[in-house]
Short mmCIF file of C-alpha atoms in Angstrom, two decimals:
data_model
loop_
_atom_site.label_atom_id
_atom_site.label_comp_id
_atom_site.label_asym_id
_atom_site.label_seq_id
_atom_site.Cartn_x
_atom_site.Cartn_y
_atom_site.Cartn_z
CA UNK A 1 38.94 -62.94 -32.31
CA UNK A 2 40.74 -60.74 -27.28
CA UNK A 3 42.79 -61.10 -24.19
CA UNK A 4 43.41 -64.53 -25.21
CA UNK A 5 41.79 -64.13 -28.15
CA UNK A 6 39.00 -64.90 -30.78
CA UNK A 7 35.86 -70.30 -35.46
CA UNK A 8 33.29 -72.06 -36.32
CA UNK A 9 30.86 -69.77 -34.55
CA UNK A 10 32.45 -67.18 -36.79
CA UNK A 11 31.05 -63.76 -37.19
CA UNK A 12 27.50 -65.00 -37.58
CA UNK A 13 26.60 -66.43 -34.17
CA UNK A 14 28.93 -64.80 -31.76
CA UNK A 15 29.42 -61.15 -31.01
CA UNK A 16 31.15 -61.79 -27.86
CA UNK A 17 34.82 -70.54 -27.90
CA UNK A 18 51.61 -84.08 -28.10
CA UNK A 19 53.11 -86.89 -27.63
CA UNK A 20 54.49 -89.79 -29.53
CA UNK A 21 52.43 -92.88 -28.93
CA UNK A 22 53.36 -94.15 -25.50
CA UNK A 23 55.08 -90.90 -24.44
CA UNK A 24 54.28 -87.36 -23.44
CA UNK A 25 55.45 -83.88 -24.29
CA UNK A 26 58.25 -82.88 -21.92
CA UNK A 27 58.05 -79.68 -19.96
CA UNK A 28 61.67 -78.65 -20.19
CA UNK A 29 63.17 -75.60 -18.45
CA UNK A 30 64.93 -74.78 -21.71
CA UNK A 31 61.56 -73.80 -23.13
CA UNK A 32 61.17 -71.00 -20.63
CA UNK A 33 62.61 -67.51 -20.83
CA UNK A 34 63.01 -65.06 -23.64
CA UNK A 35 65.43 -65.30 -26.51
CA UNK A 36 66.88 -62.09 -27.86
CA UNK A 37 66.49 -61.71 -31.61
CA UNK A 38 70.21 -61.09 -32.02
CA UNK A 39 71.21 -64.33 -30.27
CA UNK A 40 70.92 -66.59 -33.29
CA UNK A 41 73.44 -69.05 -31.89
CA UNK A 42 71.49 -69.49 -28.67
CA UNK A 43 68.26 -69.97 -30.61
CA UNK A 44 69.84 -72.66 -32.75
CA UNK A 45 71.28 -74.40 -29.69
CA UNK A 46 67.94 -74.41 -27.91
CA UNK A 47 66.20 -75.63 -31.04
CA UNK A 48 68.57 -78.58 -31.32
CA UNK A 49 67.92 -79.46 -27.69
CA UNK A 50 64.19 -79.25 -28.16
CA UNK A 51 64.28 -81.36 -31.29
CA UNK A 52 65.69 -84.24 -29.22
CA UNK A 53 62.85 -84.00 -26.70
CA UNK A 54 59.77 -82.72 -28.48
CA UNK A 55 56.96 -84.76 -30.00
CA UNK A 56 57.08 -86.22 -33.45
CA UNK A 57 55.71 -84.83 -36.68
CA UNK A 58 52.13 -84.74 -35.44
CA UNK A 59 50.58 -84.74 -32.00
CA UNK A 60 48.84 -88.00 -31.13
CA UNK A 61 47.64 -86.92 -27.74
CA UNK A 62 44.09 -87.70 -28.71
CA UNK A 63 42.26 -89.77 -31.25
CA UNK A 64 39.79 -88.69 -33.90
CA UNK A 65 38.27 -92.14 -34.15
CA UNK A 66 35.19 -91.47 -32.04
CA UNK A 67 32.01 -93.20 -33.20
CA UNK A 68 30.08 -91.41 -35.91
CA UNK A 69 27.15 -89.86 -34.10
CA UNK A 70 27.03 -86.21 -35.02
CA UNK A 71 26.23 -85.05 -38.50
CA UNK A 72 26.79 -81.71 -40.16
CA UNK A 73 29.52 -79.52 -41.59
CA UNK A 74 31.16 -78.79 -38.25
CA UNK A 75 30.93 -82.29 -36.78
CA UNK A 76 32.06 -85.43 -38.57
CA UNK A 77 32.64 -88.92 -37.19
CA UNK A 78 32.10 -87.62 -33.68
CA UNK A 79 34.80 -84.94 -34.04
CA UNK A 80 33.96 -81.24 -33.98
CA UNK A 81 36.01 -78.08 -33.87
CA UNK A 82 34.98 -77.61 -30.26
CA UNK A 83 36.01 -81.14 -29.25
CA UNK A 84 39.45 -80.52 -30.77
CA UNK A 85 39.75 -77.23 -28.90
CA UNK A 86 38.78 -78.78 -25.59
CA UNK A 87 41.23 -81.65 -25.94
CA UNK A 88 44.13 -79.38 -26.80
CA UNK A 89 43.35 -76.97 -23.95
CA UNK A 90 43.06 -79.87 -21.51
CA UNK A 91 46.25 -81.48 -22.78
CA UNK A 92 48.30 -78.30 -22.55
CA UNK A 93 47.14 -77.70 -18.99
CA UNK A 94 47.54 -81.29 -17.76
CA UNK A 95 51.05 -81.60 -19.24
CA UNK A 96 52.14 -78.14 -18.00
CA UNK A 97 52.81 -76.94 -21.52
CA UNK A 98 50.58 -73.93 -20.97
CA UNK A 99 52.07 -70.60 -19.95
CA UNK A 100 50.67 -67.31 -18.65
CA UNK A 101 47.84 -66.39 -18.83
CA UNK A 102 46.27 -69.55 -17.43
CA UNK A 103 44.09 -71.47 -17.65
CA UNK A 104 44.35 -71.44 -21.43
CA UNK A 105 40.77 -72.62 -21.99
CA UNK A 106 38.76 -70.31 -24.27
CA UNK A 107 41.95 -68.51 -25.32
CA UNK A 108 44.55 -68.66 -28.03
CA UNK A 109 46.83 -70.62 -25.69
CA UNK A 110 50.22 -69.33 -24.70
CA UNK A 111 52.83 -72.02 -24.21
CA UNK A 112 56.35 -72.54 -22.92
CA UNK A 113 58.63 -71.92 -25.86
CA UNK A 114 56.34 -69.51 -27.73
CA UNK A 115 59.02 -66.83 -27.81
CA UNK A 116 61.53 -69.28 -29.24
CA UNK A 117 59.03 -70.51 -31.84
CA UNK A 118 58.41 -66.94 -32.97
CA UNK A 119 62.11 -66.37 -33.69
CA UNK A 120 61.90 -68.82 -36.59
CA UNK A 121 59.99 -66.26 -38.60
CA UNK A 122 63.31 -64.49 -39.28
CA UNK A 123 64.33 -67.47 -41.39
CA UNK A 124 61.34 -67.13 -43.69
CA UNK A 125 61.90 -65.23 -46.93
CA UNK A 126 58.35 -63.94 -46.67
CA UNK A 127 59.32 -62.11 -43.48
CA UNK A 128 62.64 -60.77 -44.70
CA UNK A 129 61.01 -59.01 -47.63
CA UNK A 130 58.05 -57.51 -45.78
CA UNK A 131 57.40 -53.88 -44.99
CA UNK A 132 54.02 -54.11 -43.24
CA UNK A 133 53.14 -57.01 -40.95
CA UNK A 134 49.79 -57.67 -39.28
CA UNK A 135 50.18 -59.65 -36.06
CA UNK A 136 47.32 -60.61 -33.76
CA UNK A 137 47.50 -59.37 -30.14
CA UNK A 138 47.56 -62.85 -28.62
CA UNK A 139 50.19 -63.52 -25.96
CA UNK A 140 52.09 -66.31 -27.82
CA UNK A 141 52.73 -63.85 -30.69
CA UNK A 142 54.45 -61.27 -28.49
CA UNK A 143 57.91 -62.35 -29.66
CA UNK A 144 56.94 -61.87 -33.31
CA UNK A 145 55.61 -58.39 -32.59
CA UNK A 146 58.90 -57.51 -30.91
CA UNK A 147 60.91 -58.93 -33.81
CA UNK A 148 58.86 -56.92 -36.33
CA UNK A 149 59.53 -53.72 -34.40
CA UNK A 150 63.21 -54.53 -33.98
CA UNK A 151 63.43 -55.15 -37.73
CA UNK A 152 61.91 -51.68 -38.31
CA UNK A 153 58.84 -53.04 -40.03
CA UNK A 154 55.45 -51.39 -39.85
CA UNK A 155 53.51 -53.38 -37.25
CA UNK A 156 49.71 -53.47 -37.41
CA UNK A 157 47.75 -55.08 -34.58
CA UNK A 158 43.96 -55.62 -34.74
CA UNK A 159 41.98 -53.71 -32.16
CA UNK A 160 40.38 -55.92 -29.49
CA UNK A 161 37.09 -57.29 -30.83
CA UNK A 162 37.33 -54.68 -33.61
CA UNK A 163 35.23 -52.28 -31.54
CA UNK A 164 37.27 -49.15 -32.24
CA UNK A 165 38.52 -49.92 -35.76
CA UNK A 166 40.37 -52.58 -37.66
CA UNK A 167 44.04 -51.88 -36.92
CA UNK A 168 46.32 -50.03 -34.57
CA UNK A 169 49.73 -49.07 -35.91
CA UNK A 170 52.40 -49.50 -33.25
CA UNK A 171 54.54 -46.37 -33.03
CA UNK A 172 57.50 -46.71 -30.64
CA UNK A 173 58.93 -43.46 -29.28
CA UNK A 174 61.96 -42.03 -31.14
CA UNK A 175 65.20 -43.71 -30.17
CA UNK A 176 63.38 -46.56 -28.43
CA UNK A 177 65.70 -49.05 -26.77
CA UNK A 178 65.29 -52.80 -27.03
CA UNK A 179 63.53 -52.82 -23.66
CA UNK A 180 61.07 -50.18 -24.86
CA UNK A 181 60.40 -52.19 -28.02
CA UNK A 182 59.66 -55.20 -25.85
CA UNK A 183 57.12 -53.16 -23.94
CA UNK A 184 55.58 -51.95 -27.20
CA UNK A 185 55.09 -55.58 -28.21
CA UNK A 186 53.01 -56.40 -25.10
CA UNK A 187 49.26 -55.95 -24.86
CA UNK A 188 49.81 -52.89 -22.65
CA UNK A 189 52.29 -51.50 -25.15
CA UNK A 190 49.82 -51.98 -27.98
CA UNK A 191 47.41 -49.76 -26.05
CA UNK A 192 49.99 -47.13 -25.08
CA UNK A 193 52.11 -46.86 -28.22
CA UNK A 194 49.69 -47.03 -31.11
CA UNK A 195 47.56 -44.92 -33.42
CA UNK A 196 44.38 -46.11 -35.18
CA UNK A 197 44.46 -46.89 -38.88
CA UNK A 198 41.29 -45.96 -40.76
CA UNK A 199 39.66 -47.57 -43.77
CA UNK A 200 40.92 -44.79 -46.02
CA UNK A 201 44.53 -45.32 -44.98
CA UNK A 202 46.87 -46.73 -47.58
CA UNK A 203 47.58 -50.16 -46.10
CA UNK A 204 49.18 -53.05 -47.94
CA UNK A 205 49.90 -55.95 -45.60
CA UNK A 206 52.76 -58.15 -46.76
CA UNK A 207 52.41 -60.83 -44.08
CA UNK A 208 49.65 -61.96 -41.71
CA UNK A 209 50.49 -63.69 -38.40
CA UNK A 210 47.60 -65.28 -36.51
CA UNK A 211 47.17 -67.29 -33.34
CA UNK A 212 45.58 -70.73 -33.36
CA UNK A 213 44.22 -73.33 -30.99
CA UNK A 214 44.84 -76.14 -33.49
CA UNK A 215 46.33 -76.42 -36.93
CA UNK A 216 47.06 -79.26 -39.33
CA UNK A 217 50.08 -79.79 -41.54
CA UNK A 218 47.74 -79.25 -44.49
CA UNK A 219 47.07 -75.71 -43.32
CA UNK A 220 43.61 -76.13 -41.80
CA UNK A 221 43.26 -73.86 -38.79
CA UNK A 222 40.95 -73.76 -35.76
CA UNK A 223 40.80 -70.61 -33.63
CA UNK A 224 39.21 -70.22 -30.24
CA UNK A 225 35.76 -70.06 -31.80
CA UNK A 226 34.83 -66.40 -31.95
CA UNK A 227 35.89 -65.92 -35.55
CA UNK A 228 37.81 -62.68 -35.34
CA UNK A 229 40.86 -63.86 -37.30
CA UNK A 230 38.57 -64.97 -40.15
CA UNK A 231 36.62 -61.71 -40.04
CA UNK A 232 39.74 -59.55 -39.88
CA UNK A 233 41.19 -61.25 -42.95
CA UNK A 234 37.91 -60.92 -44.85
CA UNK A 235 37.77 -57.23 -43.95
CA UNK A 236 41.35 -56.74 -45.11
CA UNK A 237 40.43 -58.32 -48.44
CA UNK A 238 37.42 -56.01 -48.76
CA UNK A 239 39.55 -52.92 -48.14
CA UNK A 240 42.32 -54.10 -50.48
CA UNK A 241 44.93 -54.54 -47.72
CA UNK A 242 45.70 -58.17 -48.65
CA UNK A 243 45.44 -60.29 -51.77
CA UNK A 244 45.23 -64.02 -52.46
CA UNK A 245 49.02 -64.36 -52.40
CA UNK A 246 49.53 -62.74 -48.99
CA UNK A 247 51.15 -65.43 -46.80
CA UNK A 248 49.62 -66.38 -43.45
CA UNK A 249 51.76 -67.69 -40.58
CA UNK A 250 50.72 -69.21 -37.26
CA UNK A 251 52.80 -69.98 -34.17
CA UNK A 252 51.84 -72.96 -32.01
CA UNK A 253 53.28 -75.65 -29.76
CA UNK A 254 54.03 -79.00 -31.39
CA UNK A 255 51.07 -80.57 -29.58
CA UNK A 256 48.73 -78.15 -31.36
CA UNK A 257 49.65 -79.61 -34.76
CA UNK A 258 46.98 -82.26 -35.23
CA UNK A 259 44.91 -83.98 -37.89
CA UNK A 260 41.83 -81.87 -38.71
CA UNK A 261 39.20 -83.46 -40.98
CA UNK A 262 38.77 -81.35 -44.10
CA UNK A 263 35.01 -81.71 -43.67
CA UNK A 264 35.27 -79.32 -40.72
CA UNK A 265 36.83 -76.57 -42.86
CA UNK A 266 34.33 -74.02 -44.16
CA UNK A 267 34.54 -71.36 -46.86
CA UNK A 268 35.01 -68.53 -44.36
CA UNK A 269 37.83 -70.29 -42.48
CA UNK A 270 41.29 -68.80 -42.82
CA UNK A 271 44.01 -71.30 -43.75
CA UNK A 272 47.74 -70.93 -43.07
CA UNK A 273 50.82 -71.25 -45.25
CA UNK A 274 53.49 -71.63 -42.55
CA UNK A 275 53.41 -73.19 -39.07
CA UNK A 276 56.16 -72.32 -36.60
CA UNK A 277 56.68 -74.48 -33.49
CA UNK A 278 59.56 -74.57 -30.98
CA UNK A 279 61.13 -77.38 -33.02
CA UNK A 280 59.87 -77.10 -36.58
CA UNK A 281 59.04 -74.82 -39.48
CA UNK A 282 56.25 -76.38 -41.55
CA UNK A 283 55.40 -75.20 -45.05
CA UNK A 284 51.84 -76.40 -45.58
CA UNK A 285 51.57 -75.89 -49.34
CA UNK A 286 47.87 -75.27 -48.72
CA UNK A 287 46.05 -74.74 -52.02
CA UNK A 288 42.62 -74.13 -50.53
CA UNK A 289 41.49 -70.60 -51.41
CA UNK A 290 41.39 -68.11 -48.58
CA UNK A 291 38.29 -65.99 -47.98
CA UNK A 292 37.76 -63.53 -50.85
CA UNK A 293 35.89 -60.96 -48.80
CA UNK A 294 33.19 -60.61 -46.19
CA UNK A 295 30.40 -63.19 -46.44
CA UNK A 296 27.59 -60.90 -45.35
CA UNK A 297 25.12 -63.79 -45.20
CA UNK A 298 27.08 -65.03 -42.17
CA UNK A 299 27.17 -61.68 -40.37
CA UNK A 300 24.54 -61.08 -37.71
CA UNK A 301 22.80 -57.78 -37.03
CA UNK A 302 24.19 -57.93 -33.49
CA UNK A 303 27.75 -58.19 -34.77
CA UNK A 304 27.19 -55.33 -37.18
CA UNK A 305 25.92 -53.17 -34.31
CA UNK A 306 29.01 -53.80 -32.21
CA UNK A 307 31.64 -53.24 -34.93
CA UNK A 308 31.47 -49.74 -36.46
CA UNK A 309 34.17 -50.45 -39.05
CA UNK A 310 32.11 -53.39 -40.30
CA UNK A 311 29.12 -51.08 -40.79
CA UNK A 312 31.28 -48.71 -42.81
CA UNK A 313 32.56 -51.52 -45.03
CA UNK A 314 29.02 -52.77 -45.57
CA UNK A 315 27.86 -49.33 -46.67
CA UNK A 316 30.73 -49.12 -49.15
CA UNK A 317 29.98 -52.52 -50.63
CA UNK A 318 26.28 -51.73 -50.77
CA UNK A 319 27.02 -48.59 -52.78
CA UNK A 320 29.19 -50.71 -55.07
CA UNK A 321 26.14 -52.86 -55.82
CA UNK A 322 27.09 -55.95 -53.84
CA UNK A 323 24.61 -58.13 -51.98
CA UNK A 324 25.10 -57.23 -48.32
CA UNK A 325 22.04 -58.97 -46.88
CA UNK A 326 22.77 -60.11 -43.34
CA UNK A 327 22.05 -63.57 -42.03
CA UNK A 328 19.22 -62.52 -39.74
CA UNK A 329 17.98 -59.63 -41.85
CA UNK A 330 14.56 -59.73 -43.60
CA UNK A 331 15.09 -61.29 -46.99
CA UNK A 332 17.99 -63.48 -45.91
CA UNK A 333 17.82 -67.19 -46.64
CA UNK A 334 18.98 -68.40 -43.23
CA UNK A 335 16.82 -68.60 -40.11
CA UNK A 336 17.93 -66.13 -37.48
CA UNK A 337 18.53 -67.18 -33.89
CA UNK A 338 16.20 -65.47 -31.47
CA UNK A 339 17.25 -63.17 -28.69
CA UNK A 340 18.67 -64.58 -25.48
CA UNK A 341 15.90 -64.49 -22.90
CA UNK A 342 16.65 -64.76 -19.20
CA UNK A 343 13.97 -65.98 -16.78
CA UNK A 344 13.46 -62.52 -15.28
CA UNK A 345 12.79 -61.12 -18.77
CA UNK A 346 9.73 -63.27 -19.42
CA UNK A 347 6.63 -61.15 -20.06
CA UNK A 348 4.10 -61.03 -17.26
CA UNK A 349 0.34 -61.03 -17.55
CA UNK A 350 -1.83 -58.41 -15.96
CA UNK A 351 -3.61 -60.98 -13.77
CA UNK A 352 -2.49 -61.52 -10.19
CA UNK A 353 -0.06 -64.34 -9.52
CA UNK A 354 0.03 -65.46 -13.13
CA UNK A 355 2.80 -65.45 -15.70
CA UNK A 356 2.23 -65.80 -19.39
CA UNK A 357 3.49 -68.97 -21.00
CA UNK A 358 6.30 -68.40 -23.50
CA UNK A 359 4.15 -70.34 -25.96
CA UNK A 360 1.46 -67.72 -25.86
CA UNK A 361 1.11 -64.39 -27.59
CA UNK A 362 4.19 -63.34 -29.51
CA UNK A 363 5.82 -66.72 -28.92
CA UNK A 364 3.16 -68.96 -30.43
CA UNK A 365 5.60 -70.11 -33.12
CA UNK A 366 7.64 -71.94 -30.45
CA UNK A 367 6.12 -75.38 -29.95
CA UNK A 368 8.85 -77.56 -28.44
CA UNK A 369 11.72 -77.19 -26.00
CA UNK A 370 14.90 -79.01 -25.05
CA UNK A 371 16.39 -78.65 -21.58
CA UNK A 372 20.19 -78.73 -21.39
CA UNK A 373 21.51 -79.22 -17.85
CA UNK A 374 24.74 -79.87 -15.95
CA UNK A 375 26.45 -76.95 -17.67
CA UNK A 376 29.87 -76.22 -16.13
CA UNK A 377 29.90 -73.34 -13.69
CA UNK A 378 32.24 -71.34 -15.93
CA UNK A 379 30.27 -71.88 -19.14
CA UNK A 380 29.18 -68.74 -20.93
CA UNK A 381 26.14 -68.49 -23.13
CA UNK A 382 28.30 -67.83 -26.20
CA UNK A 383 30.02 -71.19 -25.75
CA UNK A 384 26.72 -73.05 -25.82
CA UNK A 385 25.63 -71.02 -28.84
CA UNK A 386 28.81 -71.99 -30.63
CA UNK A 387 28.18 -75.69 -29.98
CA UNK A 388 24.61 -75.42 -31.25
CA UNK A 389 25.84 -73.68 -34.37
CA UNK A 390 28.41 -76.40 -35.04
CA UNK A 391 25.81 -79.14 -34.63
CA UNK A 392 23.36 -77.34 -36.89
CA UNK A 393 20.61 -77.18 -34.24
CA UNK A 394 20.30 -73.44 -33.66
CA UNK A 395 17.08 -72.71 -31.74
CA UNK A 396 14.76 -69.80 -32.46
CA UNK A 397 15.21 -68.74 -28.86
CA UNK A 398 17.51 -69.65 -25.99
CA UNK A 399 16.58 -69.08 -22.36
CA UNK A 400 19.72 -68.95 -20.24
CA UNK A 401 19.41 -70.13 -16.63
CA UNK A 402 23.01 -69.74 -15.52
CA UNK A 403 22.48 -70.00 -11.73
CA UNK A 404 20.81 -73.38 -12.30
CA UNK A 405 23.57 -74.45 -14.75
CA UNK A 406 21.04 -75.07 -17.50
CA UNK A 407 19.49 -73.59 -20.62
CA UNK A 408 16.19 -74.11 -22.42
CA UNK A 409 16.20 -74.28 -26.21
CA UNK A 410 12.99 -73.33 -28.02
CA UNK A 411 12.13 -74.83 -31.42
CA UNK A 412 9.21 -74.48 -33.82
CA UNK A 413 8.22 -78.15 -33.82
CA UNK A 414 8.79 -81.43 -32.06
CA UNK A 415 10.89 -82.88 -34.87
CA UNK A 416 13.45 -80.07 -34.60
CA UNK A 417 13.57 -80.43 -30.82
CA UNK A 418 14.03 -84.20 -31.03
CA UNK A 419 16.85 -83.83 -33.54
CA UNK A 420 18.58 -81.33 -31.27
CA UNK A 421 18.18 -83.58 -28.24
CA UNK A 422 19.57 -86.53 -30.18
CA UNK A 423 22.67 -84.63 -31.34
CA UNK A 424 23.32 -83.14 -27.91
CA UNK A 425 23.14 -86.48 -26.09
CA UNK A 426 26.54 -87.52 -24.79
CA UNK A 427 28.09 -84.13 -25.51
CA UNK A 428 30.61 -82.77 -23.03
CA UNK A 429 31.44 -79.17 -22.19
CA UNK A 430 34.71 -79.10 -20.30
CA UNK A 431 34.60 -81.97 -17.80
CA UNK A 432 30.80 -82.11 -17.64
CA UNK A 433 28.56 -84.46 -19.63
CA UNK A 434 25.45 -82.49 -20.53
CA UNK A 435 22.06 -83.70 -19.33
CA UNK A 436 19.63 -83.37 -22.19
CA UNK A 437 15.88 -83.91 -22.04
CA UNK A 438 12.86 -82.99 -24.11
CA UNK A 439 10.67 -80.37 -22.49
CA UNK A 440 7.27 -79.07 -23.46
CA UNK A 441 6.02 -80.39 -26.78
CA UNK A 442 3.02 -78.83 -28.45
CA UNK A 443 1.52 -79.61 -31.83
CA UNK A 444 1.01 -76.58 -34.03
#
């Protein structure tokens, strides 16, 4: 959702995830540097130069023809949202397309030419006629934020991880120069030159601009896996700030435009209507309906606790008679993931030198475990949770053993554990192939 950002994990699991064939994407100096909004001639000249060098209509830096091994909504024919993310992040780094902040892994990636790509939004009729624009705080969207301010539009930027509200309205000082407006468009400027916008404020967003890790010409979008863009849009629908006709724009490098299997797209996923790259403006014509509000059955209690504005919206919808049952709330239809348990948190017995087995006492419902090893040093628990969610093998409890680069997944029966082990076999996180083995199995 950010500091580099926000999903298949969406707001349920996570509260905290080209080249032509035979060629590669060039890293040209003409992609670097900033382009002033008023220098239309320079923008056009650079765009023509880029068009002669950049990749073709769709990035073919990686194939989606992996053998069909994984099954489930988020993984089809061996391709998952996470595998697409990892390949794009790796590709952008290895081909020096990535720009500050680096590395771009686990972020909405900034890229050389992002400022130029953002200038194309001026040519869209949907931008010319807007009064209020919501732009995510991701680094590659900085140029669009500046252009919105320079065009005297009302600029709304989501608050990081939604912890202090939904939006901040950017308010440049009176008589702000172009340099000051540029500062207002940066992440620091968003913090220093903004005022919060409450739920009761009269907000009508004319245009939504989001960051992406991957996007297809059909309009399917993949974020960094934390789900904040999806949640923000759903919250805007719930508060009446957007409607089904509000256009959504994303800004990416050409290598981020890839084929995304429609089977990976879920009801809560936000789709896009326009894709801007350093060389192209793509109108997707996407007819897939956008989210029509918050899907409370996918919201976790943990997420609700960390986002006050989400609690307020839930109370309003509850009073309006809507079903606001959370995913892991009593009465929900979906099994809730258990709490993350670290080794030092395991309950101890009163006897000397003994420790109680996690399969005893309150944990008697856990009968089988799967050990996942060789986790990359930089892996965070939320990234593993996201993978488990995408594969459809969410455990009842996860014991994180970070210093040993492993985790233990606890399931209610051997069949569930065996299915998880089977789906995790051969999976890679970053450069590491996971080592997966069945642990303790106990018949219930």
